[in-house]
PDB file of C-alpha atoms in Angstrom:
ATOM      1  CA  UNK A   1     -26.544 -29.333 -25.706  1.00 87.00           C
ATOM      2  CA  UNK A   2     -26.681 -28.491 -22.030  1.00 91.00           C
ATOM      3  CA  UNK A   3     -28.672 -25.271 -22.466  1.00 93.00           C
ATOM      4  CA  UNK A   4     -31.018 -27.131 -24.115  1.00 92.00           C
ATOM      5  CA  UNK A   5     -30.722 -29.783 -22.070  1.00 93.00           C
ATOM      6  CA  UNK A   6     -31.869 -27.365 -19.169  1.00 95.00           C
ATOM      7  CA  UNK A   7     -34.700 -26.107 -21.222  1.00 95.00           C
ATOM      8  CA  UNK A   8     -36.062 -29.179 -21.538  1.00 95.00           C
ATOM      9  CA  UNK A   9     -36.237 -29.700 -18.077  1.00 96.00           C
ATOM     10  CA  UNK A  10     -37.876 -26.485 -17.133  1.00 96.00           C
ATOM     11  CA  UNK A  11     -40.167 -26.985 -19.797  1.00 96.00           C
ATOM     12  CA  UNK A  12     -41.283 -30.561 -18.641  1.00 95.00           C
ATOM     13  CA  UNK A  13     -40.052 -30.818 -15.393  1.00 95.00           C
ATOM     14  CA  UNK A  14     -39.029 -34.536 -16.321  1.00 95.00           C
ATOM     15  CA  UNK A  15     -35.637 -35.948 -14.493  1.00 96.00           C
ATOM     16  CA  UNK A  16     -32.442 -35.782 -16.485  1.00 96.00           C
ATOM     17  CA  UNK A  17     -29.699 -38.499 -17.425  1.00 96.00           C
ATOM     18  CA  UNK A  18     -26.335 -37.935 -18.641  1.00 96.00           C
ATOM     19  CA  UNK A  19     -24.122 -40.446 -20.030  1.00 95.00           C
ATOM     20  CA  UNK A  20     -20.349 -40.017 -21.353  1.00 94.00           C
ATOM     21  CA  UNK A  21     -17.071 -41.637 -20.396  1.00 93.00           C
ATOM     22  CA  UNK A  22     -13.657 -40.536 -20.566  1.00 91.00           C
ATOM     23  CA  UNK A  23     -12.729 -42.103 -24.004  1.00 80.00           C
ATOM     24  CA  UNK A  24      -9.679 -39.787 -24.066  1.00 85.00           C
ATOM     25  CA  UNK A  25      -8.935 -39.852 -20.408  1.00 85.00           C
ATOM     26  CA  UNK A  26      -9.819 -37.139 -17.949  1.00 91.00           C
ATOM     27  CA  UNK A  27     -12.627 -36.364 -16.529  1.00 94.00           C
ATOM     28  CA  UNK A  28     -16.123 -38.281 -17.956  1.00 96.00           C
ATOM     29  CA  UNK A  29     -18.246 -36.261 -19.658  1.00 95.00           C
ATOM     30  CA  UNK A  30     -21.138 -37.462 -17.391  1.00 96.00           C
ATOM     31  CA  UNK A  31     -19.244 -35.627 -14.580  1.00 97.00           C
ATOM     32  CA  UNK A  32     -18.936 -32.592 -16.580  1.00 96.00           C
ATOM     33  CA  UNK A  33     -22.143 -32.599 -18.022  1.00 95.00           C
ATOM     34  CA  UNK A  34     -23.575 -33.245 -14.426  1.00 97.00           C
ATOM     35  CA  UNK A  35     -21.755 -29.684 -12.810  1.00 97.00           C
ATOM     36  CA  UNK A  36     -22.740 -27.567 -15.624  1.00 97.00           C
ATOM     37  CA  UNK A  37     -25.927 -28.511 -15.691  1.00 97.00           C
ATOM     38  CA  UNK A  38     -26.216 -28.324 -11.525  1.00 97.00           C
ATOM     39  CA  UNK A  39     -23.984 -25.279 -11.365  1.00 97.00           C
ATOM     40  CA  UNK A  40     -24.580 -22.881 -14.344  1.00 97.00           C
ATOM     41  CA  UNK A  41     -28.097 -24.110 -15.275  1.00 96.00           C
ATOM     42  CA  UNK A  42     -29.823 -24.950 -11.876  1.00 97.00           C
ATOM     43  CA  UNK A  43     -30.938 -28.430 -13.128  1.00 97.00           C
ATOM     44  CA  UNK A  44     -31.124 -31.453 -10.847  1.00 97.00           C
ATOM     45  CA  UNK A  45     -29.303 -34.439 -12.361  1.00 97.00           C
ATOM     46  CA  UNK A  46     -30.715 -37.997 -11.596  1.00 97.00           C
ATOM     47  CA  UNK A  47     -29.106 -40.406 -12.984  1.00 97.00           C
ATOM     48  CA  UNK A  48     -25.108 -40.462 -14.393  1.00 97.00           C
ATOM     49  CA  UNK A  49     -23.710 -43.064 -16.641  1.00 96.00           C
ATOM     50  CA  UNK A  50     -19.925 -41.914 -16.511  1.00 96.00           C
ATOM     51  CA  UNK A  51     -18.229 -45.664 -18.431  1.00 94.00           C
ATOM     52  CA  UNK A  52     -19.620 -45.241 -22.065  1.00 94.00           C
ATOM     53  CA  UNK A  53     -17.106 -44.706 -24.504  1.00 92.00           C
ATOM     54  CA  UNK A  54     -18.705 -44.646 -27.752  1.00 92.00           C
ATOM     55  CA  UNK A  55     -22.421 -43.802 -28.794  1.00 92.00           C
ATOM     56  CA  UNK A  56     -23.659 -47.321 -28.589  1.00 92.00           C
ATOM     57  CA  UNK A  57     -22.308 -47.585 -24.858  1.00 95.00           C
ATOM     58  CA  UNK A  58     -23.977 -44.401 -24.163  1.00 94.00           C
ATOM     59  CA  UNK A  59     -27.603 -46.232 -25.545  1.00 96.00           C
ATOM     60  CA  UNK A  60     -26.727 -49.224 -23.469  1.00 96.00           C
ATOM     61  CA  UNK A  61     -25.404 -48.067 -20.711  1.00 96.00           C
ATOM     62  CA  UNK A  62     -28.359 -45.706 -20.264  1.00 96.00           C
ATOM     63  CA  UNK A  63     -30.827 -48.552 -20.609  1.00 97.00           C
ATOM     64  CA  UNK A  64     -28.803 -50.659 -18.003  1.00 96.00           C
ATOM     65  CA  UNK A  65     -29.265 -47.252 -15.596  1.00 96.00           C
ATOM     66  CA  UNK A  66     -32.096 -46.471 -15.690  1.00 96.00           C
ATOM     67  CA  UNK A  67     -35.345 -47.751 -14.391  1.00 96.00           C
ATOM     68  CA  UNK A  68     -37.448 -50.480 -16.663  1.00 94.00           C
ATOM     69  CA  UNK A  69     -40.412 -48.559 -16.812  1.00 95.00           C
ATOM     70  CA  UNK A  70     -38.891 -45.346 -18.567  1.00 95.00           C
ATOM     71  CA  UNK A  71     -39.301 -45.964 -21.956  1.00 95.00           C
ATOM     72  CA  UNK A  72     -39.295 -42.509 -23.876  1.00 96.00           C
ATOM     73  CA  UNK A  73     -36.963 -40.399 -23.685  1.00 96.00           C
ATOM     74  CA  UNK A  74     -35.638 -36.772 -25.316  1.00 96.00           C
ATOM     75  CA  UNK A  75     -32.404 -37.425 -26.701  1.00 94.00           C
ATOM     76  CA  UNK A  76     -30.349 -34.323 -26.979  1.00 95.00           C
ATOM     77  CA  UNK A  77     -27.278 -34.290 -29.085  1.00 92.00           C
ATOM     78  CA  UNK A  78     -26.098 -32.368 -32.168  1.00 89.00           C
ATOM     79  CA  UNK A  79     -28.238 -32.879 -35.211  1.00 85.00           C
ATOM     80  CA  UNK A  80     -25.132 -33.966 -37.313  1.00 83.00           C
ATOM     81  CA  UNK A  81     -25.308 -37.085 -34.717  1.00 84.00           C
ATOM     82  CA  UNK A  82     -28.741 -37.325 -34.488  1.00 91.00           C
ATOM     83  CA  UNK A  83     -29.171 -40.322 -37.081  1.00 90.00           C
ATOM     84  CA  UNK A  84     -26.750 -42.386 -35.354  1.00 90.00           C
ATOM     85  CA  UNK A  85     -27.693 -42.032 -31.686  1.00 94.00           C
ATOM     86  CA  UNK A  86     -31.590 -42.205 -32.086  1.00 95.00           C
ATOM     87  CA  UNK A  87     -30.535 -46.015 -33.777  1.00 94.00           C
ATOM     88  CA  UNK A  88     -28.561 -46.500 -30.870  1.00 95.00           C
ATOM     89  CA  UNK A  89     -30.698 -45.310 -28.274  1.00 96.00           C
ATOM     90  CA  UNK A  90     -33.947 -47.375 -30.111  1.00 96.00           C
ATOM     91  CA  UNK A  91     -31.882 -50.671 -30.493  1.00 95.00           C
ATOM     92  CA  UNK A  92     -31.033 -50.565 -26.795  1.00 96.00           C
ATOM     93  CA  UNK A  93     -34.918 -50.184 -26.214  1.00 96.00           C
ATOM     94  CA  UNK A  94     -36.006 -46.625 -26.167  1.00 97.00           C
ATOM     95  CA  UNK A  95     -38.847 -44.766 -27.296  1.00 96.00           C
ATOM     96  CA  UNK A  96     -36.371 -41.268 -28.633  1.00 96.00           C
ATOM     97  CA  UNK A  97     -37.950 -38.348 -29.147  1.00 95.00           C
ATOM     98  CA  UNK A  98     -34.952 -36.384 -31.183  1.00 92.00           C
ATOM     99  CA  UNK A  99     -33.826 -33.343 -29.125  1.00 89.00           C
ATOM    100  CA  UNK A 100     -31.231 -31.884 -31.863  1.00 82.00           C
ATOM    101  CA  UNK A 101     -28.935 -29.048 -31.822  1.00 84.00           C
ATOM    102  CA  UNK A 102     -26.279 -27.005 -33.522  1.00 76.00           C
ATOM    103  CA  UNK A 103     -28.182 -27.529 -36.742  1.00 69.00           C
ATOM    104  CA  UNK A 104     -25.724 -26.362 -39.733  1.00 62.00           C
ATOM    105  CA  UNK A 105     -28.444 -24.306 -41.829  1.00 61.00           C
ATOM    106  CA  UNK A 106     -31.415 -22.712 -40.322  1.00 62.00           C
ATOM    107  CA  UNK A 107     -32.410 -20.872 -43.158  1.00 70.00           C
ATOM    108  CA  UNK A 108     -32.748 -21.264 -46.988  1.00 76.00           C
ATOM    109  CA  UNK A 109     -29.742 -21.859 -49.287  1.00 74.00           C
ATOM    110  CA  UNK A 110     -28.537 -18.673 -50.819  1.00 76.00           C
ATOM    111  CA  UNK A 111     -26.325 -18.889 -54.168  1.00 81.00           C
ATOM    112  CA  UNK A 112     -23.155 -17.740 -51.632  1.00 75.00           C
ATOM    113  CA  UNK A 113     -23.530 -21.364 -49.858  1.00 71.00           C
ATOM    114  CA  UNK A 114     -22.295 -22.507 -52.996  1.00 75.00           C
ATOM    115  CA  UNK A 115     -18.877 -21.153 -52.964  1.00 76.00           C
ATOM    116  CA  UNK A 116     -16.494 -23.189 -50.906  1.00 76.00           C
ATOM    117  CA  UNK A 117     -15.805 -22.107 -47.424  1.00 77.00           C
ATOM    118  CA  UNK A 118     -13.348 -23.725 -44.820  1.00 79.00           C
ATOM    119  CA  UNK A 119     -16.441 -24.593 -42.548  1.00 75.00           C
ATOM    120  CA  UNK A 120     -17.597 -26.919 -44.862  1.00 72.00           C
ATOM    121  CA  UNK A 121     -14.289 -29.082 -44.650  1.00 76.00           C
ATOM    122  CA  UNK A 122     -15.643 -29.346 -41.047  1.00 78.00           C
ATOM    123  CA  UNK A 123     -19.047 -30.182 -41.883  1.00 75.00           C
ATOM    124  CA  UNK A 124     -17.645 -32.623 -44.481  1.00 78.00           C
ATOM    125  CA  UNK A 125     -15.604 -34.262 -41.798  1.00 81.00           C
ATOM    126  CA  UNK A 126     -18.538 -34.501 -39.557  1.00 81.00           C
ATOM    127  CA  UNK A 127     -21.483 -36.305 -42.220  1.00 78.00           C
ATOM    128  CA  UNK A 128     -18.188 -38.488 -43.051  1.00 83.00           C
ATOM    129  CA  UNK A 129     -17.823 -39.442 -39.423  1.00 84.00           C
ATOM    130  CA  UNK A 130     -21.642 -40.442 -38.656  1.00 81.00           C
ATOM    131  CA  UNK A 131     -22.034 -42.089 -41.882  1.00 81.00           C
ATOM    132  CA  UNK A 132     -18.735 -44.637 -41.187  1.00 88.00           C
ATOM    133  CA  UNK A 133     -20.119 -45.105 -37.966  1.00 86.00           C
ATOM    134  CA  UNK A 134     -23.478 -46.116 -39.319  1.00 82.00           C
ATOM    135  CA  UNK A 135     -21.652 -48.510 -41.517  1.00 83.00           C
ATOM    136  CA  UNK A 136     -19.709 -49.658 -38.266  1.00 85.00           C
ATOM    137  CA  UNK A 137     -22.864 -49.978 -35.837  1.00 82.00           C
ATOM    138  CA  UNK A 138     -24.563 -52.023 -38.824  1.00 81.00           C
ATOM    139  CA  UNK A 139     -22.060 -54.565 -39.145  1.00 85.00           C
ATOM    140  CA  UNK A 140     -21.239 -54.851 -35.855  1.00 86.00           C
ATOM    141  CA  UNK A 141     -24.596 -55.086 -34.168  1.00 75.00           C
TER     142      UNK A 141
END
């Protein structure tokens, strides 16, 4: 996410956010996020939202940070989250423009993606995880 983070930037120059608490304790991930992407990528970071603990906190938290008249921005998270944090990010008042990574197939099925691997209990874990929280966001929004 932070490579392409940095991509983004040098590709359009635009100022970057970060936003992630410490949910578990430690450090945030805002302050993590922000030295990476200063020290191993070069990128300036403008704005930090380090209190978010959840997705939705993230979305709102960002909105509460950052000035009124951004409206659009390039949300960049893993595509298995994608769904969930572009709701998120529109319902606190954002234009997104879907930034994905870590997609889980980049090329056409082949009969050997039929045969179960231990990956896909991963993967499995992961679609079970956004879709719950889907449910969650809906009925608690």
């Amino acid at each position: 996410r932070l490579r392409y983070g940095a991509r983004l930037y040098r590709a359009t120059g635009l100022p970057v956010a970060v936003s992630g608490g410490s949910p578990d304790g430690g450090v945030a991930e805002a302050l993590l996020m922000r030295s990476a992407l200063r020290h191993d990528f070069g990128v300036p970071v403008r704005w930090v939202e380090p209190i978010s603990t959840n997705t939705r906190e993230n979305a709102r938290d960002s909105r509460t940070l950052l000035p009124a008249s951004i409206h659009r921005v390039f949300l960049v998270t893993h595509a298995w989250h994608m769904a969930r944090a572009a709701a998120a990010f529109r319902r606190a008042g954002f234009i997104v423009v879907p930034a994905g990574t870590r997609y889980s197939l980049t090329r056409p099925l082949a009969p050997l993606d039929f045969i179960p691997q231990p990956q896909a209990l991963v993967t499995s874990f992961l679609a079970m995880h956004e879709a719950l929280g889907l449910i969650w966001y809906r009925f608690t929004d």
